Amino acid sequence: FYCMKFIVSILLTGVLALVAGLFTQFPWWVFAISSFVVSALITQSPGKSFLSGFLGLFLLWVILAIIKDAANEHILSTKVSQILPLGGSYIMLILITGIIGGLISGFAALTGAYLKKTS
């Protein structure tokens, strides 16, 4: 049962972030609010809440970045990764993008878990 809640939390975090990001006019960071809400509604330990928030958004952003990046044959991401100290690796750029989004989402989910724990 706990594993099912974890998987549902990951999927719900990703789906809500996708819907909020693509189909609304909210700013890019709206996924943090959706991660917070998912974590506040689905009771899990703070560690599992953080991990589910992180994984939900990390997977979403990496998949979307790969799809968008493949459409232009990695030209833009390669140039951006040459500006940054990544040695021209577009894969590292995509992973770092996913990690940054995942951390923001994970901390928002952690906040939701702690809020639920205190009430």
XYZ file of C-alpha atoms in Angstrom:
119
model
C 0.000 0.000 0.000
C 2.834 2.407 0.823
C 4.548 1.663 -2.477
C 1.313 2.401 -4.319
C 0.988 5.790 -2.599
C 4.574 6.563 -3.577
C 3.991 5.698 -7.238
C 0.680 7.590 -7.338
C 2.411 10.592 -5.771
C 5.159 10.539 -8.432
C 2.646 10.250 -11.271
C 0.297 12.873 -9.842
C 3.173 15.299 -9.310
C 4.293 14.879 -12.908
C 0.818 15.081 -14.428
C -0.219 18.146 -12.416
C 3.062 19.887 -13.229
C 2.582 19.121 -16.923
C -1.005 20.373 -16.944
C -0.163 23.487 -14.924
C 2.854 24.278 -17.094
C 1.410 23.638 -20.524
C -2.246 24.527 -20.247
C -2.304 27.547 -17.944
C -0.845 31.019 -17.942
C 0.878 30.616 -14.588
C 4.647 31.218 -14.222
C 7.159 28.409 -14.700
C 7.424 27.685 -10.968
C 3.748 26.693 -10.597
C 4.884 23.054 -10.393
C 6.172 23.779 -6.875
C 2.628 24.565 -5.780
C 1.293 21.380 -7.353
C 4.054 19.348 -5.653
C 3.191 20.970 -2.338
C -0.507 20.157 -2.763
C 0.125 16.543 -3.787
C 2.369 16.019 -0.786
C -0.099 17.665 1.578
C -2.930 15.447 0.308
C -1.099 12.097 0.134
C 0.273 11.133 3.535
C 3.854 9.882 3.362
C 7.002 10.266 5.400
C 8.901 13.499 4.699
C 11.680 11.543 2.961
C 9.296 9.739 0.641
C 7.459 12.993 -0.047
C 10.710 14.673 -1.044
C 11.722 11.722 -3.215
C 8.344 11.466 -4.944
C 8.288 15.215 -5.624
C 11.849 15.088 -6.922
C 11.309 12.059 -9.147
C 7.971 13.263 -10.500
C 9.383 16.510 -11.788
C 12.862 15.236 -12.654
C 11.402 12.606 -14.965
C 8.942 15.062 -16.492
C 11.537 17.733 -17.227
C 14.138 15.306 -18.562
C 11.629 13.648 -20.884
C 10.273 16.991 -22.118
C 13.799 18.370 -22.581
C 14.865 15.324 -24.587
C 11.791 15.581 -26.809
C 12.253 19.312 -27.418
C 16.013 18.963 -27.842
C 15.791 16.127 -30.352
C 13.478 18.238 -32.508
C 16.344 20.628 -33.322
C 19.086 17.976 -33.315
C 20.606 19.241 -30.033
C 21.927 22.430 -31.629
C 20.797 24.918 -28.969
C 21.562 22.730 -25.968
C 25.040 21.968 -27.282
C 25.772 25.687 -27.677
C 24.435 26.455 -24.191
C 26.476 23.607 -22.700
C 29.586 25.083 -24.361
C 28.946 28.395 -22.596
C 28.572 26.604 -19.259
C 31.433 24.453 -17.954
C 29.880 21.240 -19.312
C 32.288 20.541 -22.151
C 29.577 20.794 -24.797
C 27.572 17.876 -23.387
C 23.894 18.447 -24.043
C 23.096 15.363 -21.953
C 24.683 16.952 -18.876
C 22.691 20.125 -19.516
C 19.448 18.137 -19.648
C 20.331 16.245 -16.460
C 21.250 19.428 -14.581
C 17.989 21.010 -15.710
C 16.103 17.984 -14.393
C 18.005 18.048 -11.101
C 17.262 21.735 -10.515
C 13.552 21.269 -11.207
C 13.519 18.090 -9.141
C 15.101 19.815 -6.147
C 12.589 22.661 -6.249
C 9.724 20.185 -6.504
C 11.197 17.935 -3.826
C 11.565 20.764 -1.332
C 8.020 21.941 -2.059
C 6.773 18.394 -1.439
C 8.844 18.201 1.746
C 7.233 21.415 2.949
C 3.784 19.958 2.249
C 4.669 16.802 4.193
C 5.892 18.792 7.185
C 2.817 21.013 7.096
C 0.567 17.961 7.174
C 2.647 16.454 9.977
C 2.189 19.530 12.188
C -1.574 19.729 11.740
